[in-house]
Coordinates of C-alpha atoms in Angstrom, one line a residue:
Chain A
M150 CA 83.7 122.5 111.6
S151 CA 86.3 123.9 109.5
D152 CA 86.1 127.4 111.4
I153 CA 87.2 125.9 114.6
K154 CA 90.5 127.8 115.9
S155 CA 92.8 125.7 117.8
N156 CA 95.1 126.7 120.6
V157 CA 97.4 123.9 119.7
H158 CA 100.3 124.7 117.5
I159 CA 101.8 122.0 115.6
D160 CA 105.2 122.7 114.0
V161 CA 104.6 121.1 110.6
A162 CA 108.1 121.7 109.2
R163 CA 109.8 120.0 112.1
V164 CA 107.5 117.1 112.2
C165 CA 108.0 116.7 108.4
E166 CA 111.7 116.3 109.3
L167 CA 110.8 113.5 111.7
A168 CA 108.6 111.9 109.4
H169 CA 110.8 112.1 106.4
I170 CA 108.5 113.9 104.0
D171 CA 109.1 117.0 102.2
L172 CA 106.1 119.3 101.9
S173 CA 105.9 122.3 99.8
A174 CA 105.3 125.6 101.5
E175 CA 101.7 125.7 100.3
E176 CA 101.1 122.2 101.7
Q177 CA 102.7 123.0 104.9
V178 CA 100.4 126.0 105.3
E179 CA 97.4 123.8 104.3
F180 CA 98.3 121.0 106.6
Q181 CA 98.9 123.2 109.6
S182 CA 95.4 124.5 109.7
Q183 CA 93.9 121.2 108.9
L184 CA 95.8 119.4 111.6
E185 CA 95.0 122.1 114.1
V186 CA 91.3 121.4 113.5
I187 CA 92.1 117.8 114.2
L188 CA 94.0 118.4 117.4
K189 CA 91.4 120.6 118.5
A190 CA 88.8 117.9 118.2
V191 CA 91.2 115.4 119.8
S192 CA 91.5 117.8 122.9
K193 CA 88.1 116.6 123.9
L194 CA 90.1 113.7 125.6
D195 CA 91.2 116.4 128.1
E196 CA 87.7 116.1 129.7
L197 CA 88.6 112.7 130.9
D198 CA 90.1 111.9 134.1
L199 CA 92.5 109.0 133.4
T200 CA 94.2 108.8 136.7
G201 CA 95.3 105.2 137.4
I202 CA 93.8 103.9 134.2
E203 CA 96.2 101.3 132.4
P204 CA 96.7 101.9 128.6
T205 CA 95.3 99.3 126.1
L206 CA 97.6 98.6 123.3
Y207 CA 95.8 95.8 121.5
G208 CA 92.4 94.4 121.0
H209 CA 93.4 91.6 123.3
P210 CA 96.4 90.7 125.5
I211 CA 99.6 89.9 123.4
E212 CA 102.1 87.5 124.4
S213 CA 105.3 86.7 122.6
V214 CA 105.2 83.6 120.5
F215 CA 108.3 81.4 120.1
R216 CA 109.2 78.7 118.0
E217 CA 112.2 76.4 117.5
D218 CA 115.3 78.1 116.2
V219 CA 115.3 76.1 113.0
N220 CA 116.0 77.5 109.5
T221 CA 112.9 77.5 107.3
P222 CA 112.4 78.5 103.7
S223 CA 112.2 82.3 103.3
L224 CA 111.4 84.5 100.4
D225 CA 112.8 83.7 97.0
L226 CA 115.7 86.4 96.8
E227 CA 115.4 86.9 93.1
Q228 CA 111.6 87.9 93.4
V229 CA 112.5 90.2 96.3
L230 CA 115.4 91.9 94.4
A231 CA 113.2 92.2 91.5
N232 CA 111.2 95.0 93.3
A233 CA 114.4 96.8 94.0
P234 CA 114.5 100.3 92.6
A235 CA 118.2 99.8 92.2
R236 CA 120.4 97.0 92.9
I237 CA 124.0 95.7 92.7
G238 CA 124.1 91.9 92.6
N239 CA 121.9 90.6 95.7
E240 CA 122.1 94.1 97.4
F241 CA 119.8 97.1 97.3
K242 CA 121.8 100.0 95.9
L243 CA 121.5 103.3 97.8
P244 CA 123.1 106.7 97.8
K245 CA 126.2 107.2 99.9
I246 CA 125.4 107.3 103.6
V247 CA 129.0 108.0 104.8
E248 CA 131.3 110.3 103.5
Chain B
M109 CA 67.9 84.1 82.1
S110 CA 71.4 83.6 81.1
L111 CA 74.3 83.3 83.5
N112 CA 75.5 86.8 82.5
S113 CA 72.4 88.4 83.7
E114 CA 72.0 86.2 86.7
F115 CA 75.4 87.0 87.9
S116 CA 74.8 90.4 89.2
T117 CA 72.3 89.1 92.0
M118 CA 73.8 85.7 92.5
T119 CA 75.2 85.0 96.0
L120 CA 78.3 83.1 96.7
A121 CA 76.2 80.2 98.1
Q122 CA 74.1 80.1 94.8
A123 CA 77.0 80.1 92.8
S124 CA 78.5 77.2 94.6
E125 CA 75.4 75.3 94.2
G126 CA 75.3 75.9 90.7
L127 CA 78.8 74.6 90.2
R128 CA 78.1 71.5 92.2
N129 CA 75.0 70.8 90.3
G130 CA 76.8 71.2 87.1
T131 CA 74.4 74.1 85.9
F132 CA 77.4 76.0 84.8
S133 CA 81.3 75.7 85.1
S134 CA 83.8 77.9 86.9
V135 CA 85.0 79.1 83.5
E136 CA 81.5 80.2 82.5
L137 CA 81.1 81.9 86.0
V138 CA 84.5 83.7 85.5
R139 CA 83.4 84.8 82.1
A140 CA 80.2 86.2 83.5
M141 CA 82.0 88.3 86.0
H142 CA 84.1 89.6 83.4
A143 CA 81.2 90.4 81.3
A144 CA 79.6 92.1 84.2
I145 CA 82.9 94.2 84.9
D146 CA 83.1 95.2 81.2
E147 CA 79.5 96.2 81.1
K148 CA 79.0 98.3 84.3
D149 CA 82.7 99.1 85.9
S150 CA 83.3 102.0 83.4
V151 CA 80.6 103.8 85.5
I152 CA 81.3 102.3 89.0
G153 CA 85.0 102.2 88.9
A154 CA 85.4 99.4 91.5
Y155 CA 88.2 97.5 89.9
L156 CA 91.9 98.6 89.6
A157 CA 92.6 95.5 87.7
F158 CA 91.1 92.2 86.6
D159 CA 93.4 89.6 85.3
A160 CA 90.8 87.6 83.2
E161 CA 93.4 85.5 81.9
G162 CA 94.8 84.2 85.3
A163 CA 91.2 83.9 86.7
L164 CA 90.2 81.7 83.7
A165 CA 93.2 79.4 84.0
A166 CA 92.4 78.9 87.7
A167 CA 88.8 78.4 86.7
E168 CA 89.7 75.6 84.3
A169 CA 91.9 74.0 86.9
A170 CA 88.8 74.2 89.4
D171 CA 86.5 72.6 86.5
T172 CA 89.0 69.8 86.3
R173 CA 89.0 69.1 90.1
R174 CA 85.2 69.1 90.1
A175 CA 85.2 66.5 87.3
A176 CA 87.3 64.3 89.3
G177 CA 85.0 64.4 92.1
E178 CA 86.0 67.2 94.5
Y179 CA 83.2 69.4 95.7
P180 CA 84.5 71.8 98.4
L181 CA 82.2 74.9 98.9
L182 CA 84.5 77.7 97.5
L183 CA 86.0 75.4 94.6
G184 CA 86.0 77.6 91.5
I185 CA 84.5 80.5 93.1
P186 CA 86.0 83.9 92.1
I187 CA 86.4 86.4 95.0
A188 CA 87.7 90.0 94.4
L189 CA 89.9 91.6 96.8
K190 CA 90.7 95.1 98.2
D191 CA 94.2 96.0 96.8
M192 CA 95.9 95.6 100.0
F193 CA 96.7 91.9 99.9
N194 CA 99.8 90.3 98.8
I195 CA 99.0 87.8 96.0
K196 CA 102.1 86.1 94.6
G197 CA 103.2 87.4 91.2
Q198 CA 100.6 90.2 91.3
P199 CA 100.8 93.8 91.9
C200 CA 99.7 95.4 95.2
T201 CA 99.3 99.0 95.3
C202 CA 97.3 99.9 98.1
A203 CA 95.7 102.7 95.8
S204 CA 98.9 104.3 96.2
K205 CA 101.7 105.5 93.8
I206 CA 104.5 104.8 96.3
L207 CA 104.1 101.1 95.5
E208 CA 104.3 101.6 91.8
G209 CA 106.1 98.5 90.2
Y210 CA 105.7 96.3 93.3
I211 CA 105.1 92.7 92.5
A212 CA 104.1 90.6 95.6
P213 CA 106.7 87.8 96.1
Y214 CA 104.4 85.9 98.3
D215 CA 100.9 85.2 99.2
A216 CA 99.0 86.7 102.3
T217 CA 97.8 84.0 104.6
V218 CA 94.2 84.8 103.7
I219 CA 95.0 84.4 99.9
T220 CA 96.7 80.9 100.8
R221 CA 93.7 79.9 102.7
L222 CA 91.3 81.1 99.9
K223 CA 93.4 79.3 97.4
A224 CA 93.6 76.1 99.5
A225 CA 89.6 76.1 99.7
G226 CA 89.7 76.3 95.9
A227 CA 88.5 79.9 95.6
I228 CA 90.0 82.1 92.7
P229 CA 91.4 85.5 93.9
A230 CA 90.0 87.6 91.0
G231 CA 90.4 91.2 90.6
R232 CA 92.0 93.9 92.8
L233 CA 89.6 96.5 94.1
N234 CA 89.9 100.4 94.6
M235 CA 90.3 101.8 98.1
D236 CA 91.3 104.8 100.0
E237 CA 95.1 105.0 99.8
F238 CA 96.6 102.8 102.5
A239 CA 93.1 102.4 103.9
M240 CA 93.1 106.0 105.1
G241 CA 89.6 107.5 104.3
T242 CA 85.9 106.9 104.6
T243 CA 85.0 107.7 100.9
T244 CA 87.6 105.9 98.4
E245 CA 88.2 109.5 97.1
H246 CA 91.6 109.2 98.6
S247 CA 92.7 106.6 95.9
A248 CA 95.6 107.6 93.8
F249 CA 94.2 106.3 90.7
Q250 CA 90.4 106.5 90.3
V251 CA 87.0 107.5 91.7
T252 CA 84.6 104.7 92.7
R253 CA 80.9 105.4 92.6
N254 CA 78.1 104.1 94.7
P255 CA 76.4 101.6 92.6
V256 CA 73.0 102.6 94.1
D257 CA 73.6 106.2 93.2
P258 CA 76.7 107.1 91.2
T259 CA 76.7 110.7 92.3
R260 CA 77.4 109.5 95.8
V261 CA 80.4 107.8 97.5
P262 CA 80.5 104.2 98.2
G263 CA 82.2 104.7 101.5
G264 CA 85.7 103.7 102.3
S265 CA 88.3 102.5 102.7
S266 CA 87.0 99.2 101.1
G267 CA 84.8 101.2 98.8
G268 CA 85.7 99.1 95.9
S269 CA 84.9 96.0 97.5
A270 CA 81.5 97.2 98.7
A271 CA 80.7 98.8 95.3
A272 CA 81.7 95.6 93.4
V273 CA 79.4 93.4 95.3
A274 CA 76.5 95.9 95.7
G275 CA 76.8 96.6 91.8
G276 CA 76.8 92.9 90.7
L277 CA 80.6 92.9 89.7
A278 CA 81.6 90.2 92.3
L279 CA 79.9 87.5 93.8
A280 CA 81.8 88.5 97.2
S281 CA 85.0 90.2 98.2
L282 CA 87.4 90.6 101.2
G283 CA 88.2 94.0 102.6
T284 CA 89.9 95.3 105.8
D285 CA 88.5 97.1 108.7
T286 CA 90.6 99.4 111.0
G287 CA 87.9 102.0 112.0
G288 CA 85.0 100.8 110.1
S289 CA 86.3 100.3 106.6
I290 CA 84.3 97.3 105.8
R291 CA 81.1 98.3 107.6
Q292 CA 80.7 101.7 106.6
P293 CA 81.0 101.1 102.8
A294 CA 78.8 98.1 103.4
S295 CA 76.3 100.2 104.9
F296 CA 76.7 103.0 102.1
C297 CA 76.3 100.5 99.5
G298 CA 73.6 98.3 100.9
C299 CA 75.4 95.0 101.4
V300 CA 76.8 92.9 104.4
G301 CA 80.3 93.7 105.8
V302 CA 81.9 91.8 108.7
K303 CA 84.7 92.8 110.7
P304 CA 86.0 89.9 112.8
S305 CA 87.4 90.2 116.4
Y306 CA 91.1 91.3 116.4
G307 CA 93.1 88.2 116.3
R308 CA 90.5 86.1 114.4
V309 CA 91.8 86.5 110.9
S310 CA 95.7 86.4 109.9
R311 CA 97.1 89.8 109.0
F312 CA 100.3 88.4 107.3
G313 CA 100.8 89.6 104.1
V314 CA 98.1 92.4 104.4
V315 CA 99.7 95.8 104.1
G316 CA 99.6 97.2 107.6
S317 CA 97.9 100.2 108.3
V318 CA 97.0 100.1 112.1
S319 CA 98.6 97.0 113.5
S320 CA 96.4 96.8 116.7
M321 CA 93.2 97.4 115.0
D322 CA 93.4 96.1 111.3
Q323 CA 91.3 93.0 110.5
V324 CA 90.4 91.3 107.2
G325 CA 86.7 90.5 106.5
P326 CA 84.2 89.7 104.0
I327 CA 81.9 92.0 102.3
T328 CA 79.1 90.0 100.6
K329 CA 75.3 90.1 99.6
T330 CA 74.3 87.7 102.4
V331 CA 75.2 86.8 106.0
E332 CA 75.5 83.2 104.8
D333 CA 78.2 84.2 102.2
A334 CA 80.0 86.2 104.9
A335 CA 79.9 83.1 107.1
I336 CA 81.3 80.9 104.2
L337 CA 84.2 83.3 103.7
L338 CA 85.0 83.8 107.3
Q339 CA 85.1 80.0 107.8
A340 CA 87.8 79.8 105.1
I341 CA 90.0 82.6 106.3
A342 CA 89.9 82.5 110.0
G343 CA 92.0 80.9 112.5
L344 CA 95.5 80.8 114.1
D345 CA 98.5 81.5 111.9
A346 CA 102.2 81.0 112.9
Y347 CA 103.1 84.1 110.7
D348 CA 100.9 86.5 112.8
Q349 CA 101.6 86.5 116.4
T350 CA 98.6 88.4 117.1
T351 CA 96.1 85.6 115.9
V352 CA 94.5 83.7 118.6
N353 CA 94.7 79.9 119.2
Q354 CA 90.9 79.4 119.3
P355 CA 89.1 76.9 117.3
V356 CA 87.1 78.3 114.3
P357 CA 83.5 77.3 114.7
D358 CA 81.5 76.2 111.8
Y359 CA 79.9 79.6 111.2
V360 CA 77.8 78.3 108.4
A361 CA 76.2 75.5 110.3
A362 CA 75.5 78.0 113.0
L363 CA 73.1 80.1 110.8
R364 CA 70.7 77.3 110.4
D365 CA 68.4 77.6 113.5
A366 CA 69.4 81.4 114.1
S367 CA 66.6 82.9 116.1
L368 CA 65.8 86.2 117.8
K369 CA 63.8 84.4 120.7
G370 CA 65.4 85.5 124.0
L371 CA 68.3 87.3 122.3
R372 CA 69.4 90.1 124.5
I373 CA 69.9 93.2 122.3
G374 CA 71.5 96.3 123.8
V375 CA 70.9 99.6 121.9
P376 CA 73.3 102.2 122.8
K377 CA 71.4 105.6 123.4
E378 CA 74.5 107.6 122.2
C379 CA 74.0 106.6 118.6
F380 CA 70.5 108.0 118.3
L381 CA 71.4 111.5 119.1
D382 CA 70.8 114.6 116.8
Q383 CA 74.1 113.9 114.7
T384 CA 72.2 110.8 113.3
D385 CA 70.0 111.5 110.3
P386 CA 66.3 111.1 111.2
E387 CA 65.7 108.5 108.3
V388 CA 68.5 106.5 109.5
V389 CA 67.0 106.4 113.0
T390 CA 63.7 105.5 111.7
K391 CA 64.9 102.6 109.8
V392 CA 67.2 101.3 112.4
R393 CA 64.5 101.6 115.1
A394 CA 62.0 99.8 113.0
A395 CA 64.6 96.8 112.4
I396 CA 65.3 96.6 116.2
D397 CA 61.5 96.8 116.8
A398 CA 61.1 93.9 114.5
C399 CA 63.6 92.0 116.4
A400 CA 61.6 92.7 119.6
D401 CA 58.5 91.7 117.9
A402 CA 60.1 88.3 117.1
G403 CA 61.0 87.7 120.5
A404 CA 64.4 89.5 121.3
E405 CA 64.7 91.2 124.7
V406 CA 65.7 94.8 123.6
R407 CA 67.0 97.4 126.1
E408 CA 68.4 100.8 125.8
I409 CA 72.0 100.9 127.1
S410 CA 74.8 103.3 127.4
L411 CA 78.3 103.4 125.9
P412 CA 79.3 106.3 127.9
H413 CA 82.6 107.1 126.1
T414 CA 81.1 106.9 122.4
A415 CA 81.7 110.6 122.0
Y416 CA 85.5 110.2 122.8
A417 CA 85.9 107.1 120.4
S418 CA 86.8 109.2 117.4
A419 CA 89.3 111.3 119.2
V420 CA 91.0 108.1 120.6
Y421 CA 91.0 106.6 117.2
S422 CA 92.3 109.6 115.5
V423 CA 95.5 109.6 117.7
C424 CA 96.2 105.7 118.0
A425 CA 95.5 105.1 114.3
A426 CA 97.6 108.0 113.2
G427 CA 100.5 107.2 115.5
E428 CA 100.5 103.4 114.4
A429 CA 99.9 104.2 110.7
S430 CA 103.0 106.6 110.8
A431 CA 105.0 103.7 112.0
S432 CA 103.5 101.3 109.5
L433 CA 104.2 103.5 106.6
A434 CA 107.8 104.3 107.6
R435 CA 108.9 101.3 105.4
F436 CA 107.8 103.0 102.2
D437 CA 110.9 104.9 101.7
G438 CA 112.1 104.1 98.1
V439 CA 114.8 101.8 99.3
R440 CA 113.5 98.1 98.5
Y441 CA 110.3 98.6 96.4
G442 CA 108.2 101.2 94.7
R443 CA 109.4 104.0 92.5
R444 CA 112.5 105.9 93.9
R445 CA 112.4 109.6 93.6
G446 CA 115.1 112.1 94.3
A447 CA 118.7 112.1 92.7
A448 CA 121.3 109.8 94.1
E449 CA 123.8 112.6 94.6
D450 CA 121.4 114.4 96.9
G451 CA 121.7 111.9 99.4
L452 CA 119.8 109.2 101.5
Q453 CA 117.5 111.8 103.4
A454 CA 116.6 113.3 100.0
L455 CA 115.7 110.0 98.7
Y456 CA 113.4 109.3 101.7
N457 CA 111.8 112.7 101.7
R458 CA 111.2 113.1 98.0
T459 CA 110.0 109.5 97.5
R460 CA 107.5 109.9 100.3
A461 CA 106.4 113.4 99.3
E462 CA 105.8 112.4 95.8
G463 CA 104.6 108.9 96.2
F464 CA 101.9 109.4 99.0
G465 CA 98.7 111.3 98.5
A466 CA 97.6 114.2 100.7
E467 CA 95.4 112.2 103.2
V468 CA 98.3 109.8 103.9
K469 CA 100.7 112.5 104.4
R470 CA 98.4 114.2 106.8
R471 CA 97.9 111.1 108.8
I472 CA 101.6 110.3 108.9
I473 CA 102.4 113.9 110.1
L474 CA 99.7 113.7 112.8
G475 CA 100.9 110.4 113.9
T476 CA 104.6 111.5 113.9
F477 CA 103.5 114.5 116.1
V478 CA 101.5 112.5 118.6
L479 CA 104.5 110.2 119.0
S480 CA 107.1 112.8 119.3
S481 CA 109.0 113.6 122.4
G482 CA 107.0 116.3 124.4
N483 CA 103.6 115.2 122.9
Y484 CA 103.6 111.3 123.4
D485 CA 102.1 111.6 127.1
R486 CA 99.7 114.3 126.3
Y487 CA 98.2 112.7 123.3
Y488 CA 99.2 109.1 122.5
H489 CA 99.5 107.8 126.1
R490 CA 96.3 109.4 127.2
A491 CA 94.4 108.1 124.0
Q492 CA 95.5 104.5 124.9
Q493 CA 94.3 105.1 128.5
A494 CA 90.9 106.2 127.0
R495 CA 90.9 103.2 124.8
T496 CA 90.7 101.2 128.0
L497 CA 87.5 103.1 129.2
I498 CA 86.0 102.2 125.7
R499 CA 86.8 98.5 126.2
R500 CA 85.3 98.5 129.6
D501 CA 82.1 100.2 128.2
F502 CA 81.8 97.1 125.9
E503 CA 82.6 94.6 128.8
A504 CA 79.9 96.2 130.9
A505 CA 77.5 96.1 128.1
F506 CA 78.0 92.5 127.2
A507 CA 77.6 91.4 130.9
H508 CA 73.8 92.0 130.2
C509 CA 73.6 91.9 126.4
D510 CA 74.2 89.2 123.9
V511 CA 74.6 91.7 121.1
L512 CA 74.5 95.4 120.6
M513 CA 72.6 97.0 117.7
S514 CA 72.9 100.8 116.3
P515 CA 73.1 102.5 113.1
T516 CA 76.4 101.6 111.3
T517 CA 76.8 105.4 110.4
P518 CA 75.1 108.6 111.3
T519 CA 74.1 109.4 107.6
P520 CA 73.6 107.5 104.5
A521 CA 76.0 108.0 101.4
Y522 CA 76.6 111.5 100.5
L523 CA 77.7 113.3 97.3
L524 CA 81.1 112.8 95.7
N525 CA 83.3 115.7 96.4
S526 CA 81.1 117.2 99.0
K527 CA 83.2 116.9 102.0
N528 CA 86.6 117.6 100.7
D529 CA 87.1 120.6 103.0
D530 CA 86.0 119.0 106.1
A531 CA 89.1 117.7 108.0
L532 CA 86.8 115.9 110.5
Q533 CA 84.4 114.1 108.0
A534 CA 86.1 110.8 108.4
S535 CA 86.0 110.9 112.1
F536 CA 82.2 111.8 111.7
D537 CA 81.4 108.9 109.4
D538 CA 83.3 106.4 111.6
A539 CA 81.6 107.7 115.0
F540 CA 79.7 104.3 115.5
T541 CA 82.3 102.0 114.1
V542 CA 85.7 102.9 115.7
A543 CA 85.0 101.6 119.0
A544 CA 84.8 98.2 117.9
N545 CA 88.3 98.3 116.4
L546 CA 89.7 100.1 119.6
A547 CA 88.1 97.3 121.7
G548 CA 88.8 94.3 119.5
I549 CA 85.3 93.0 119.5
C550 CA 83.6 91.8 116.3
G551 CA 80.9 93.6 114.4
L552 CA 79.1 93.8 111.2
S553 CA 76.6 95.7 109.0
I554 CA 73.6 94.4 107.2
P555 CA 71.2 96.5 105.3
C556 CA 67.8 97.5 107.1
G557 CA 66.1 99.6 104.5
R558 CA 66.3 102.5 102.2
T559 CA 65.7 106.3 102.7
K560 CA 63.2 108.1 100.7
A561 CA 65.9 108.9 98.2
H562 CA 66.5 105.1 98.0
L563 CA 69.9 105.2 99.8
P564 CA 70.8 102.1 101.9
V565 CA 70.7 102.3 105.6
G566 CA 73.0 100.1 107.5
L567 CA 72.3 98.2 110.9
Q568 CA 75.3 97.6 112.9
V569 CA 75.5 94.4 115.1
L570 CA 78.4 94.2 117.7
A571 CA 79.2 91.1 119.8
P572 CA 82.1 90.3 122.3
A573 CA 85.6 89.3 121.0
F574 CA 85.5 85.8 119.3
G575 CA 81.7 85.9 119.5
E576 CA 81.2 85.6 115.8
V577 CA 78.7 82.9 116.1
A578 CA 76.5 85.0 118.1
L579 CA 77.1 87.9 115.9
L580 CA 76.3 86.2 112.6
R581 CA 73.3 84.3 114.0
A582 CA 71.8 87.6 115.3
A583 CA 72.4 89.3 112.0
E584 CA 71.0 86.3 110.1
A585 CA 67.7 86.1 112.2
C586 CA 67.4 89.9 111.8
R587 CA 67.7 89.7 108.2
R588 CA 65.2 87.0 107.9
E589 CA 62.8 89.0 109.9
L590 CA 63.1 92.0 107.8
G591 CA 63.0 90.0 104.6
V592 CA 66.1 91.8 103.4

């Protein structure tokens, strides 16, 4: 199955930017061929005539569920912030975003 | 026989009876579990962690409650858990480095419900990282081996859960099933695994993988044990809008008069083609024939879009998972990588590059690709449309059948490290299980025999959405007929 050549090209470097993941050059090459094998297999769906077929998004129809706009207890702030890789007071500390 | 030696084959129901009768205490039961783990887990590798002290403290509390006259079924029963559930005060790793240091600040709803029933969450079990895989080989931490044959995979992604139960290291466990991740490892290890209908069990506090397909379910030694656990965790949850306001039947009582007489069983022909191992075909056909001999009406049916299910799943699951995993960015939890002076983008990119394993990165990139502008219509939208056709296949089948029966997987468990180069192996393993997740129906796997090499073969039973009573009854009646 690994010998299948795909006629689908995936620009792994560009997708990595969108996905916010750095890949090494070696990983990019490796993933390129693996993903093209998968996309070749996925192209089997091209065989189907899907004209007029509505998409299915969930296992059953989903509706919005509402509740009263009443404040209820939430997570313990200290326990949440205890997981912070870096914090200042009650805030998560991050690198500068705006110059 | 001492409790320590009985533990490995004891069912949850037997443990409950033993506790109720005073044959042993919860403390003794947890000690027996700990002894089993100490003795055998160095080979099997099912557990990422076992907090003996915490489990024993909970066991003592359960014994005190029992002494005061409380006897709920699950009181004092230790349940091991795939490491994907938030349990307050405990780590939750999803077998990934990216959640290093994370301590859950709350309980998942299924944990709250187990605790309310008196059960003891005991032990965190290995899995494929973020539930992405079919062998548990994609864990960032350790290998889990199939207890039946330690040179082979236990299946995945709930491989630790199945290995612990089948290996006598847990009475019962909870796993999650997104494309077969309960049923397939149950099949590979020779135990029972149930995927409830989408919306039957709350996903609140369960780390999300594919939000339109994930379900929590039991992995157990018996159908009865699965019914007991499902009873405890199922039901509407205000914290999970996708749970459905349908009453939870008494699954345990429903098993009592389970019968195959007149049961209409559909057998999808697409699951018995060349791809399926001949020994698997033989064992599954024999099981279905036994059902017919016991009075079931068996008919061959077609699920015409079976061959497309894996492709649909690959696209939809990757797309959703890429969105679910966007939250792991080094900002609020986990170990942050990258130097502050390199900026926010670098923080995200390095944290995710170093924190995620290869399979997770692969699926995120695939998912991001199929959702991206210019590709969304061609891949993701079309996959969602094809998902409708798969759903319709089941609707048509269930118009004439009460349940469907097929092999759970095309093959039995294979050797560790034997499929590393095959980018399509997971799709192959899940070929018969993913359709149920796409359609939102319920399904399970029960053991139906062994191959000549003594490897377990799983029989998959499927029922319509919210048909867990029919599902469990059919499985229990079949199990009794087969004597497994």
